[in-house]
Coordinates of C-alpha atoms in Angstrom, one line a residue:
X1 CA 20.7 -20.9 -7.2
X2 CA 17.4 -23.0 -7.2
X3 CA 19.0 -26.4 -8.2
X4 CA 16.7 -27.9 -10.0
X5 CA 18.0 -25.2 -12.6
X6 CA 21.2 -26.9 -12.5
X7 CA 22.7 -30.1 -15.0
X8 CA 25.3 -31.3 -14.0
X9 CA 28.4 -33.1 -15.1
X10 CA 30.7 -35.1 -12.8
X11 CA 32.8 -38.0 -11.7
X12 CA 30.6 -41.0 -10.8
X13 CA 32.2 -42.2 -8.5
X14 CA 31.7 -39.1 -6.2
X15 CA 28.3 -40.4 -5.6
X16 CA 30.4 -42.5 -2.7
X17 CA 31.5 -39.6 -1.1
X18 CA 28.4 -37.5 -1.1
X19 CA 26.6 -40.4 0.8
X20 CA 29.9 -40.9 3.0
X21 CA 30.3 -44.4 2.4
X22 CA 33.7 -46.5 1.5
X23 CA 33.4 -48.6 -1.5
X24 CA 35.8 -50.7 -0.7
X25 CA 34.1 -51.3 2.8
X26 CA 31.0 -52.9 1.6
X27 CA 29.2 -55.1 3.4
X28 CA 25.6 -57.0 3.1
X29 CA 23.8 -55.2 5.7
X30 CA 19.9 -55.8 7.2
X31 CA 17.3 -52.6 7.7
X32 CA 18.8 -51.3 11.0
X33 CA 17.4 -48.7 13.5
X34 CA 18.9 -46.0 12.5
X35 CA 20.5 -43.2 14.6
X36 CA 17.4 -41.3 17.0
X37 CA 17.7 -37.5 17.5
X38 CA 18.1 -36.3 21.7
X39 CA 14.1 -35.3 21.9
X40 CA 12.7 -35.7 24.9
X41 CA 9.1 -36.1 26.3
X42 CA 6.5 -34.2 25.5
X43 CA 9.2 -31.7 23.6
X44 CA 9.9 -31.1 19.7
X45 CA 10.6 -34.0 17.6
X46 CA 11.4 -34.4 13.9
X47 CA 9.5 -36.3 11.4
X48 CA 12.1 -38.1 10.7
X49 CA 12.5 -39.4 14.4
X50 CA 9.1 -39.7 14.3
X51 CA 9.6 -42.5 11.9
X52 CA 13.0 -44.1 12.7
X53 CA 11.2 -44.1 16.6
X54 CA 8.1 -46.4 14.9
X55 CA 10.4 -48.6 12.5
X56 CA 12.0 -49.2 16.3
X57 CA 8.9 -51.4 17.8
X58 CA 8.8 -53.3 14.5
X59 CA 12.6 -54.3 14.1
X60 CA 11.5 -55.2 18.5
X61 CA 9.0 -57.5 16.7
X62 CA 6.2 -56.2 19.5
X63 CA 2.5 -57.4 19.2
X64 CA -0.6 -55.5 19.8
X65 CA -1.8 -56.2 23.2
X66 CA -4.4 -53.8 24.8
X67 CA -3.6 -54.3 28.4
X68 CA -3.6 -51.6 31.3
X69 CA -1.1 -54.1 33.1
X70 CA 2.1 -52.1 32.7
X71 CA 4.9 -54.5 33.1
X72 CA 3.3 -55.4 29.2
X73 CA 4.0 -51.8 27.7
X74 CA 7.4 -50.7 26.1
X75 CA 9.5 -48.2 26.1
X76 CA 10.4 -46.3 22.6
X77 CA 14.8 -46.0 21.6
X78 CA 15.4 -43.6 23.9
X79 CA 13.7 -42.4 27.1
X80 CA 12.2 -44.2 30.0
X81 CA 8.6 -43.9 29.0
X82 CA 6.4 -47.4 28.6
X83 CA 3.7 -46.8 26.2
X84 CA 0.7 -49.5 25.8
X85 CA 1.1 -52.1 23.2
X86 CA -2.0 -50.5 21.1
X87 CA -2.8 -48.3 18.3
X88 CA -3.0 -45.1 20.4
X89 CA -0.4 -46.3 22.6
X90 CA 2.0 -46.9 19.2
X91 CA 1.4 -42.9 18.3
X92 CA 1.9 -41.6 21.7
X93 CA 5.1 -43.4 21.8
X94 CA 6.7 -42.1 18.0
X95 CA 5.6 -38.6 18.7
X96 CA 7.6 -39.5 22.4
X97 CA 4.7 -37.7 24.5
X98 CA 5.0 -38.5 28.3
X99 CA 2.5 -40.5 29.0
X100 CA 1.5 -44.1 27.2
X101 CA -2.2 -44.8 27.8
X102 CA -3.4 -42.0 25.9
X103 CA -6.8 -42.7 23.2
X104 CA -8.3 -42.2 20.4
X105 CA -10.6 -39.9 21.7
X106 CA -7.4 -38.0 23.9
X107 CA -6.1 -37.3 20.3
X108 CA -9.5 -35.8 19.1
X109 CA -10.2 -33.3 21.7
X110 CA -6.6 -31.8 21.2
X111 CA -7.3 -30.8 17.6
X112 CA -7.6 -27.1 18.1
X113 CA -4.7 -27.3 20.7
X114 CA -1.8 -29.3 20.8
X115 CA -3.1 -31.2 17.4
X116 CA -4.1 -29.3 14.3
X117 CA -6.7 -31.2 11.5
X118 CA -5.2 -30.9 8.8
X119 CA -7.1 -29.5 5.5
X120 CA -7.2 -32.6 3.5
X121 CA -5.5 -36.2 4.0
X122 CA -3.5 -34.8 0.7
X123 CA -1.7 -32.4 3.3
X124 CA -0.2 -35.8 5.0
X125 CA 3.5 -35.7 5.8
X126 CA 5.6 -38.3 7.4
X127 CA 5.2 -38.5 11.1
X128 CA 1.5 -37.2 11.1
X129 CA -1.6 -39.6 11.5
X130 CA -4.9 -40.7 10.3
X131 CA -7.8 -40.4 13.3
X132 CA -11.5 -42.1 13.6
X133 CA -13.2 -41.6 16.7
X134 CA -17.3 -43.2 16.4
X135 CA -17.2 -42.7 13.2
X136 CA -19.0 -44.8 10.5
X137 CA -19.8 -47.8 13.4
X138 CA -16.2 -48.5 12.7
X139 CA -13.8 -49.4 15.9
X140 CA -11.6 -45.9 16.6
X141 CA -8.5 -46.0 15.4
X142 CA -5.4 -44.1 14.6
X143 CA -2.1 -44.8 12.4
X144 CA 1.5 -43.0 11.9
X145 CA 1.2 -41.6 8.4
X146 CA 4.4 -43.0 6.7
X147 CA 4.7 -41.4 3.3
X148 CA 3.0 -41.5 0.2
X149 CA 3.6 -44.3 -2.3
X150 CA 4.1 -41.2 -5.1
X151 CA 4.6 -38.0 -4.0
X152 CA 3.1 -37.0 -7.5
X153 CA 0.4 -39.7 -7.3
X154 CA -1.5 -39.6 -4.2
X155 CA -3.9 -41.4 -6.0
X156 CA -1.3 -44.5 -5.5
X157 CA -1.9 -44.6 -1.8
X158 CA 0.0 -44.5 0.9
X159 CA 2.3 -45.8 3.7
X160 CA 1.5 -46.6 7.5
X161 CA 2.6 -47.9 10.9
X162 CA 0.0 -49.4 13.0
X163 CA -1.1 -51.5 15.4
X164 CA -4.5 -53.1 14.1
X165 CA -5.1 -57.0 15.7
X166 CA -4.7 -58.5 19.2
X167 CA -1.2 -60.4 18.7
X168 CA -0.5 -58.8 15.4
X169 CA 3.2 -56.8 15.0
X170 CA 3.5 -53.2 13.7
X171 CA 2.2 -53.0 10.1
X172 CA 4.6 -51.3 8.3
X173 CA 6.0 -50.1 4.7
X174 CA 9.0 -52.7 4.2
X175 CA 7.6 -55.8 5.2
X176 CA 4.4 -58.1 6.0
X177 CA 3.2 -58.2 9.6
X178 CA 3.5 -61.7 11.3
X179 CA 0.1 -61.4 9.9
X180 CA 0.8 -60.9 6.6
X181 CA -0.3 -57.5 6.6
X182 CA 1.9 -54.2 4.8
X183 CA 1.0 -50.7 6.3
X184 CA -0.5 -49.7 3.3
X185 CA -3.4 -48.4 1.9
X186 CA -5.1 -47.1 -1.1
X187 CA -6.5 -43.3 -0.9
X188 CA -9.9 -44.4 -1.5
X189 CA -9.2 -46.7 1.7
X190 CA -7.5 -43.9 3.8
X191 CA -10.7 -41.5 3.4
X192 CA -13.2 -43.9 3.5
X193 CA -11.8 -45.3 6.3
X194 CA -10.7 -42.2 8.5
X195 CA -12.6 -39.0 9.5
X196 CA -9.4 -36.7 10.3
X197 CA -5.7 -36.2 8.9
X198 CA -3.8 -34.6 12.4
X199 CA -0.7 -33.1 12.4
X200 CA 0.9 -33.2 16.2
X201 CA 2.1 -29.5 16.9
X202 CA 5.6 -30.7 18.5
X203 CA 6.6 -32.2 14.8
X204 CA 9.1 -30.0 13.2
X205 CA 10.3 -30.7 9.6
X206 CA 13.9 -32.1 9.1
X207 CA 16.7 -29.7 8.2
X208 CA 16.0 -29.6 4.5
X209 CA 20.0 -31.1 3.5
X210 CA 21.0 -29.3 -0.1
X211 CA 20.9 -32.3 -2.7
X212 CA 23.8 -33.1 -5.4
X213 CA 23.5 -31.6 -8.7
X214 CA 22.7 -33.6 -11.5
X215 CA 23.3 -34.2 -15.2
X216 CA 19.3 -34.8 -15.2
X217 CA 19.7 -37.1 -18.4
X218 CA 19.5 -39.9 -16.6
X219 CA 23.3 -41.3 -17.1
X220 CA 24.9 -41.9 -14.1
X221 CA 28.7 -42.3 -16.1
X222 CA 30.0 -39.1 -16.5
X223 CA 33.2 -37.9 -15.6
X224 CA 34.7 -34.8 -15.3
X225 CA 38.3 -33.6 -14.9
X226 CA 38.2 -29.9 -16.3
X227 CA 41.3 -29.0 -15.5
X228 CA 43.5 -32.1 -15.9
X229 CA 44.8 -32.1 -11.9
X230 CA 43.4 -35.7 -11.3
X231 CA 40.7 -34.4 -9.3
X232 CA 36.9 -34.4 -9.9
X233 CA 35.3 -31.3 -10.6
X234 CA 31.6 -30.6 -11.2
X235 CA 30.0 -28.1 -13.5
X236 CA 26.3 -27.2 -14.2
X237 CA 24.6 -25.5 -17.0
X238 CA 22.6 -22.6 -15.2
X239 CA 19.3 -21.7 -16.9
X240 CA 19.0 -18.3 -16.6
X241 CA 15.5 -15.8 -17.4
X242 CA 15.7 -14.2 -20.7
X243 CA 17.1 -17.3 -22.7
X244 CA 20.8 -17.1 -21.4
X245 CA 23.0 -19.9 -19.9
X246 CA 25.9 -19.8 -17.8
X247 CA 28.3 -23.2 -17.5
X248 CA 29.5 -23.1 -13.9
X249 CA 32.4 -25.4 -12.7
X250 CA 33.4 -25.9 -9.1
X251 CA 37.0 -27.4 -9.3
X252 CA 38.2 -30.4 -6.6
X253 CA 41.0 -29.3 -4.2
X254 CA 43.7 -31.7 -2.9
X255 CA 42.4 -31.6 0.7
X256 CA 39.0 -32.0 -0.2
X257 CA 36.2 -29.6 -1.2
X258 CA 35.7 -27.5 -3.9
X259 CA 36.6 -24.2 -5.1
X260 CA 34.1 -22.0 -7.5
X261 CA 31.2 -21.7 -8.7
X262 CA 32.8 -20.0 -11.9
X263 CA 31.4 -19.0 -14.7
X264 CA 33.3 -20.6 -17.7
X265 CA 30.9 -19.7 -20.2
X266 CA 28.3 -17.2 -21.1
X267 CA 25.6 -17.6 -23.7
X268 CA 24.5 -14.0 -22.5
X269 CA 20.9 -13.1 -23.0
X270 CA 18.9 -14.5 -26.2
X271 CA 21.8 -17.2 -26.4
X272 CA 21.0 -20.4 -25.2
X273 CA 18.1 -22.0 -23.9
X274 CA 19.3 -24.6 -21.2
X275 CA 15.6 -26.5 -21.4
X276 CA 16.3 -28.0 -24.5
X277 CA 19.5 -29.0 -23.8
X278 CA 21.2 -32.8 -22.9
X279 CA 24.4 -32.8 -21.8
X280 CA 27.3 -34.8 -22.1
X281 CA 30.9 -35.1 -20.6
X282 CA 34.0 -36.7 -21.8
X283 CA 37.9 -36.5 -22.8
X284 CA 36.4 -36.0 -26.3
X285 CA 40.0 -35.3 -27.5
X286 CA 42.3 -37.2 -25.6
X287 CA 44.5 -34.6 -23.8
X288 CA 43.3 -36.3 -20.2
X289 CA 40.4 -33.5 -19.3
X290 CA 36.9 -33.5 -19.9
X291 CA 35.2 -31.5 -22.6
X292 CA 31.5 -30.6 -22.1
X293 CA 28.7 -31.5 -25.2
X294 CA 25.3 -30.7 -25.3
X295 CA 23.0 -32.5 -27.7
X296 CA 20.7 -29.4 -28.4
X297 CA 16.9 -30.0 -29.5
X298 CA 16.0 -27.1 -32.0
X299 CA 12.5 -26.8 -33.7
X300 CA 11.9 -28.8 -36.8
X301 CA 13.2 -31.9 -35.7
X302 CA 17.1 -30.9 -35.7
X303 CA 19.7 -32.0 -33.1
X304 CA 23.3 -30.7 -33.0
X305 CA 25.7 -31.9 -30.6
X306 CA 27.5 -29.2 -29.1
X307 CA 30.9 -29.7 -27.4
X308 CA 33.1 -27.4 -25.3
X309 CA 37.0 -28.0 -25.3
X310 CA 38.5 -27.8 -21.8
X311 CA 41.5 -25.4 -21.4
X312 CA 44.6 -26.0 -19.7
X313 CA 44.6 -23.0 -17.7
X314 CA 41.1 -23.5 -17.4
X315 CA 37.6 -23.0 -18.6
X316 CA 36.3 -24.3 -21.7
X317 CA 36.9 -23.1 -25.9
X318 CA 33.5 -23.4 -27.8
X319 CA 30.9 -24.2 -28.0
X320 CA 31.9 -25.7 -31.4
X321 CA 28.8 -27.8 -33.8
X322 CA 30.5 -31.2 -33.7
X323 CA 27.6 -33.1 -35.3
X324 CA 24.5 -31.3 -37.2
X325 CA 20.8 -33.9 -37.9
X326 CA 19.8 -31.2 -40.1
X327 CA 16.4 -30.2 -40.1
X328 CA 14.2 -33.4 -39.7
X329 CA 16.9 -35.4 -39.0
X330 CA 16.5 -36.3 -35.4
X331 CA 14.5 -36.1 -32.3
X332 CA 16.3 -35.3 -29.2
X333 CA 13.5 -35.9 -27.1
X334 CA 13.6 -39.5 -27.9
X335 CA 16.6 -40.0 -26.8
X336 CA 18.9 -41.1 -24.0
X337 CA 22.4 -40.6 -23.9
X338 CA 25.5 -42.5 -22.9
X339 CA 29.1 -41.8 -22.9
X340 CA 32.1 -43.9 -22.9
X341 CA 35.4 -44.9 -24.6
X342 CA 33.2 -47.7 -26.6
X343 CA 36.6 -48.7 -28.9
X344 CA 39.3 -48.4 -26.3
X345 CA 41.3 -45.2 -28.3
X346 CA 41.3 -43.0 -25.2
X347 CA 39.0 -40.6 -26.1
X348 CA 35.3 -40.5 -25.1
X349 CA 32.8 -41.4 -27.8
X350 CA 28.9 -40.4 -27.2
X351 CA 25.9 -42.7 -27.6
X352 CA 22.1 -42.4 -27.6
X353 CA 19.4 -45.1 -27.1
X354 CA 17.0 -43.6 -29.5
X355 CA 13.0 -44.5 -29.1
X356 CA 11.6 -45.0 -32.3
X357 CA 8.0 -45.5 -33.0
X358 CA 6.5 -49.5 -32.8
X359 CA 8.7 -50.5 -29.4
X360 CA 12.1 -50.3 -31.4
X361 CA 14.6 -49.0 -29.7
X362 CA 18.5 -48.5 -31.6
X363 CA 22.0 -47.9 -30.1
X364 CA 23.7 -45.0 -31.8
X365 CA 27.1 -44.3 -31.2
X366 CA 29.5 -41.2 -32.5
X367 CA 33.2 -42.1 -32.3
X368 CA 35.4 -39.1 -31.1
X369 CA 38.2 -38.4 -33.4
X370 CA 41.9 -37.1 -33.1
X371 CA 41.3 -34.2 -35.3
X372 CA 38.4 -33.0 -33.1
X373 CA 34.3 -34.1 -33.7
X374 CA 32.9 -37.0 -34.5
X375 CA 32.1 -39.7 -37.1
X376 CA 28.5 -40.9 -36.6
X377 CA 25.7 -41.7 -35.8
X378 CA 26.7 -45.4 -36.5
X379 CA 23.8 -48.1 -35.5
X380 CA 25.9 -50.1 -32.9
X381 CA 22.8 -52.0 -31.9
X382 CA 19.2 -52.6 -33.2
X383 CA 16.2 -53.9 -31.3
X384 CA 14.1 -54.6 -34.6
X385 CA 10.2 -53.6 -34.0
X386 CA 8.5 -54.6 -31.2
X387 CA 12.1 -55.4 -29.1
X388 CA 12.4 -53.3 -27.0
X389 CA 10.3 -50.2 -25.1
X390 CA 13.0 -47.2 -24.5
X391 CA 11.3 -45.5 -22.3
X392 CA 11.3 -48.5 -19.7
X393 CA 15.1 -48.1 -19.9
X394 CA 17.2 -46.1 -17.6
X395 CA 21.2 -46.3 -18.9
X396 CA 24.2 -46.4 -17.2
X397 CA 27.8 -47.2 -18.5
X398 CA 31.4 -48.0 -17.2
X399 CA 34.0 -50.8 -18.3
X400 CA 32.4 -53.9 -17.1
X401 CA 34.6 -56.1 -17.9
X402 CA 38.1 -54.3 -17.5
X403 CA 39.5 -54.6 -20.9
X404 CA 39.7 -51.1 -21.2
X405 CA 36.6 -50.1 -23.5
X406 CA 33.0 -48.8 -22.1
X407 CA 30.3 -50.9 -22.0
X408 CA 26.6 -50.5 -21.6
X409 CA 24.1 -51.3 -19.3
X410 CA 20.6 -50.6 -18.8
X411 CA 17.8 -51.4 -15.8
X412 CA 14.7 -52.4 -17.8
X413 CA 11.6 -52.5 -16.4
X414 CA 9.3 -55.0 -16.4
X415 CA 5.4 -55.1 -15.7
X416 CA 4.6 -56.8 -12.3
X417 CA 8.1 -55.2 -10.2
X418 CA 10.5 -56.9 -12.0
X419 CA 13.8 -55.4 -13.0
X420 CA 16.5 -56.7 -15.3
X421 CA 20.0 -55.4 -16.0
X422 CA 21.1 -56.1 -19.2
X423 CA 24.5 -55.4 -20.6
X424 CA 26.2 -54.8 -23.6
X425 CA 29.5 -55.4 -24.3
X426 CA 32.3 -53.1 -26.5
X427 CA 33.6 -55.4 -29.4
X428 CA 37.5 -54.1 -30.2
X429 CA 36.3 -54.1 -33.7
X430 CA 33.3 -51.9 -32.7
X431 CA 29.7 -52.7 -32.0
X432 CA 28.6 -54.1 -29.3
X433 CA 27.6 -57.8 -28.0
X434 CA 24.6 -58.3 -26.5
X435 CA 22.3 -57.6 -24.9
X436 CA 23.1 -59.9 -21.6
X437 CA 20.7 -60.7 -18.5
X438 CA 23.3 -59.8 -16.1
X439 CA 21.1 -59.3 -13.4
X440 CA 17.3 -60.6 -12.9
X441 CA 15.1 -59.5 -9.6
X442 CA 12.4 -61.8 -10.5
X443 CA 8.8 -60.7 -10.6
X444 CA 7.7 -58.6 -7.7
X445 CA 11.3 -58.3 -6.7
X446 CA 12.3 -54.3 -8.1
X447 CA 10.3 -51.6 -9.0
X448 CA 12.4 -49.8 -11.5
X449 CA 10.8 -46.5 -11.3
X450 CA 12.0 -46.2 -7.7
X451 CA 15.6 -46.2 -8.8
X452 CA 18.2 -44.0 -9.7
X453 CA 21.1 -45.6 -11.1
X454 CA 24.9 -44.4 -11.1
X455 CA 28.3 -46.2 -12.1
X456 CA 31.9 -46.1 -11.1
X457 CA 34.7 -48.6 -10.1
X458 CA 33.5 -48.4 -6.6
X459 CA 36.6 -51.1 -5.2
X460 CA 39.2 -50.3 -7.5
X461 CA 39.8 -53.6 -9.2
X462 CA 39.6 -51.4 -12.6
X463 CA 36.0 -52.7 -13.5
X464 CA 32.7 -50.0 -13.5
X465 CA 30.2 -51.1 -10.8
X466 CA 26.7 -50.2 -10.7
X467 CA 24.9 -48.7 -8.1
X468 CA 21.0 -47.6 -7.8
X469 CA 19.6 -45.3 -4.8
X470 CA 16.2 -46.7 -3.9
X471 CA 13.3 -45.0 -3.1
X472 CA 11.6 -46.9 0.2
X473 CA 8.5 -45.3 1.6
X474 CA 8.6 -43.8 4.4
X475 CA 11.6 -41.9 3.4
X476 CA 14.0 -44.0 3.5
X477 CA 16.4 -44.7 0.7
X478 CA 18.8 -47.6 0.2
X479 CA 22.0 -47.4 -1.6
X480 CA 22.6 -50.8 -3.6
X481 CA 25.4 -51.8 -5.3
X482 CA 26.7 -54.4 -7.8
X483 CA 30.2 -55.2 -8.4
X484 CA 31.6 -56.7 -11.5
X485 CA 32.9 -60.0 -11.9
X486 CA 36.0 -60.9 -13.3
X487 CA 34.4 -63.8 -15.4
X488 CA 31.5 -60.8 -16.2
X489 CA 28.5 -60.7 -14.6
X490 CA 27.8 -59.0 -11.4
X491 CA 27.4 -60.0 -7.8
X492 CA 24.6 -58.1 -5.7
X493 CA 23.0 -56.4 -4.9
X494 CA 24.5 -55.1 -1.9
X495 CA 23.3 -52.8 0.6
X496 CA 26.0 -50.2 0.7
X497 CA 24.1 -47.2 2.8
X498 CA 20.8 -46.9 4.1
X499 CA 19.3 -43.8 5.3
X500 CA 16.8 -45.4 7.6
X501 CA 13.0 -44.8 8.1
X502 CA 13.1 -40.8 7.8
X503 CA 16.2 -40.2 6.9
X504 CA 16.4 -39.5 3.2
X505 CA 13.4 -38.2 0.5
X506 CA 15.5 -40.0 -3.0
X507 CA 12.6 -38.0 -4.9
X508 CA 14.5 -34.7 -4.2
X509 CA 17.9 -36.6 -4.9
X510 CA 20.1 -36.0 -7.7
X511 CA 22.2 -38.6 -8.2
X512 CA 26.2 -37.6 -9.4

């Protein structure tokens, strides 16, 4: 199945296991070298080692120094090999060749041979390189290609390694040079600048590693118990060809794993289409599994919310219309969705940060009932015009504060890299407080729309946590964390998992 066919619902806090990392093990942690693959000289190496081998030379904090006197060169993570401490001597030694004098002009009269010229610098992957050789009365030069600052944007620019001034360390995508230099540069810059885009013939791409299924909504706090066992399953709405969707569940097993796909439910063909749909997941009734919703755009500006009962023995009774807009009544395209026990009765309720014209953003929640649906929409919060821009928001949800109801939280994003977390808080008598500044990066301190956040009580001290996994150039991705305080609040964030320079494209990640 293609899996970007696939939305998903599933227990948050199975994001920890997928990225193999214990909660409750968390430590503050700087950017190490990651782990090196066994290539050897002149032989096949991965892109990824490619990069992990250049981020090596800058954690070494070397400096450029052009110098044939070899007790000056360096060897790479692994192998014996001493490479020169220059730009041409930085390339030979990520792509691990043999030697460590080769130049600029070496590199150029390989194209055809062990180097291919690549079609266009918008053909760059990670571990490739930029190449001028007497071109424009500019020095020659070469850089490790890094990654692009938007893979859907190379108009953004891109990432580097280099070595560019005498006594000067390895520009690079994380931090300034002693120098104050980041390997960056704009495309306008890179073509200008550069009169080939190489690939080295001994690069192979990574292992492509199958990514998690996602609810692709953008809410990181659903769970999902289908069959009541205690165990976290996973299901997926399949968009089939011909309008027909199948709802797939894979159900946990004691010892770890999963058993399925199967199909618990069939719109068959002309029933369903999965495109316009948003789903949800919650113990909408209160018998201790989770029951599927989907809030379900149909022309004319009508939403219904769709849910699906789980079954004992398993699979799923329904789809049932809990909650019908009517025709102009709502647009589901402006709107996010949350769920959560927001009034502490042990049954999931729903809510939707809906984008209304004029920067005003409301809070609507629907409270599950015993008897089955919902009563709702209810306006549980109300930015008033001009208050608040929705679609800078990206929601999560959990019990914040431990006192047994689901708050709210969303990342908000700020012009100039600056990210806030703001929280609101679920009143017994309903409603929410808030919202709270629970979290501030300061300017230039988060870009928001490199994160993907995801929620779950990631120590077991019975309070949701909030995690984000952060898109680094260069591919390399960071699990943070923040853990709830007691007094409310939240401390972080922490690095809980970091994939190293390489290791880990976030853009193809979807987030549990």
């Amino acid at each position: 199945m293609k899996l970007n066919r696939l939305i998903s619902s599933t227990l948050s806090a199975m994001v920890a296991a997928a990225l193999s990392f214990s909660a409750a093990a968390v430590t503050t942690v700087t950017v190490a070298t990651p782990a090196h693959a066994a290539s050897t000289a002149d032989g096949q190496i991965t892109r990824s080692e490619v990069l992990s081998r250049a981020q090596y030379w800058v954690d070494q904090g070397y400096t450029y120094l052009n110098s044939s006197d070899k007790t000056t060169w360096r060897t790479g993570p692994v192998g014996s090999e001493k490479y020169r401490r220059d730009c041409s001597g930085l390339v030979s030694m990520v792509w691990h060749l043999s030697e460590g004098y080769y130049d600029t002009s070496v590199f150029e009269s390989w194209i055809g041979g062990r180097i291919t010229r690549l079609d266009s610098f918008n053909d760059l992957k990670p571990g490739d390189a930029v190449l001028r050789v007497n071109f424009k009365g500019l020095s020659d030069h070469i850089e490790v290609f890094a990654g692009w600052k938007n893979n859907a944007d190379h108009g953004a620019g891109a990432y580097f390694y280099s070595f560019n001034s005498t006594g000067e360390t390895v520009r690079n995508p994380y931090k300034d040079s002693n120098f104050g230099n980041l390997g960056f540069r704009s495309l306008s810059a890179i073509t200008s600048d550069f009169e080939h885009a190489i690939h080295y013939n001994g690069i192979l791409d990574d292992p492509g590693a199958t990514p998690p299924v996602d609810d692709a909504t953008g809410n990181g706090g659903l769970r999902a118990d289908f069959n009541g066992d205690g165990l976290g399953d996973v299901a997926a709405f399949y968009d089939y060809p011909g309008l027909r969707t199948v709802l797939f569940v894979w159900s946990g097993k004691t010892g770890g794993g999963f058993t399925g796909p199967v199909n618990a439910w069939d719109s068959g063909a002309g029933g369903w289409d999965q495109t316009r749909s948003k789903p949800v997941s919650g113990d909408f009734n209160g018998d201790g599994m989770t029951d599927v919703g989907v809030f379900y755009d149909y022309p004319g500006l009508r939403t219904v919310l769709f849910t699906w009962t789980a079954k004992t023995g398993g699979g799923f009774t329904g789809p049932v219309n809990a909650w019908d807009s009517g025709a102009g009544g709502w647009d589901q395209t402006r709107s996010k969705p949350v769920t959560g026990d927001f009034n502490g009765d042990g049954m999931t309720d729903v809510g939707v940060f809906y984008d209304y014209p004029g920067l005003r953003t409301v809070l609507f929640t629907w409270s599950a009932k015993t008897a089955g649906g919902f009563t709702g929409p209810v306006n549980a919060w109300d930015s008033g015009a001009g208050g608040w821009d929705q679609t800078r928001s990206k929601p999560v949800s959990g019990d914040f504060n431990g006192d047994g109801m689901t708050d709210v939280g969303v990342f908000y994003d700020y012009p100039g890299l600056r990210t806030v977390l703001f929280t609101w808080s679920a009143k017994t008598a309903g409603g929410f407080t808030g919202p709270v500044n629970a979290w501030d990066s300061g300017a230039g301190g988060w870009d928001q729309t490199r994160s993907k956040p995801v929620s779950g009580d990631y120590n077991g001290d019975g309070r949701g946590d909030v995690g984000i996994l952060y898109d680094y150039p260069g591919l390399r991705t960071v699990l943070f964390t923040w853990t709830a305080k007691t007094a409310g609040g939240f401390t972080g964030p922490v690095n809980a998992w970091d994939s190293g320079a390489g290791g880990w494209d976030q853009s193809r990640t979807k987030p549990l």
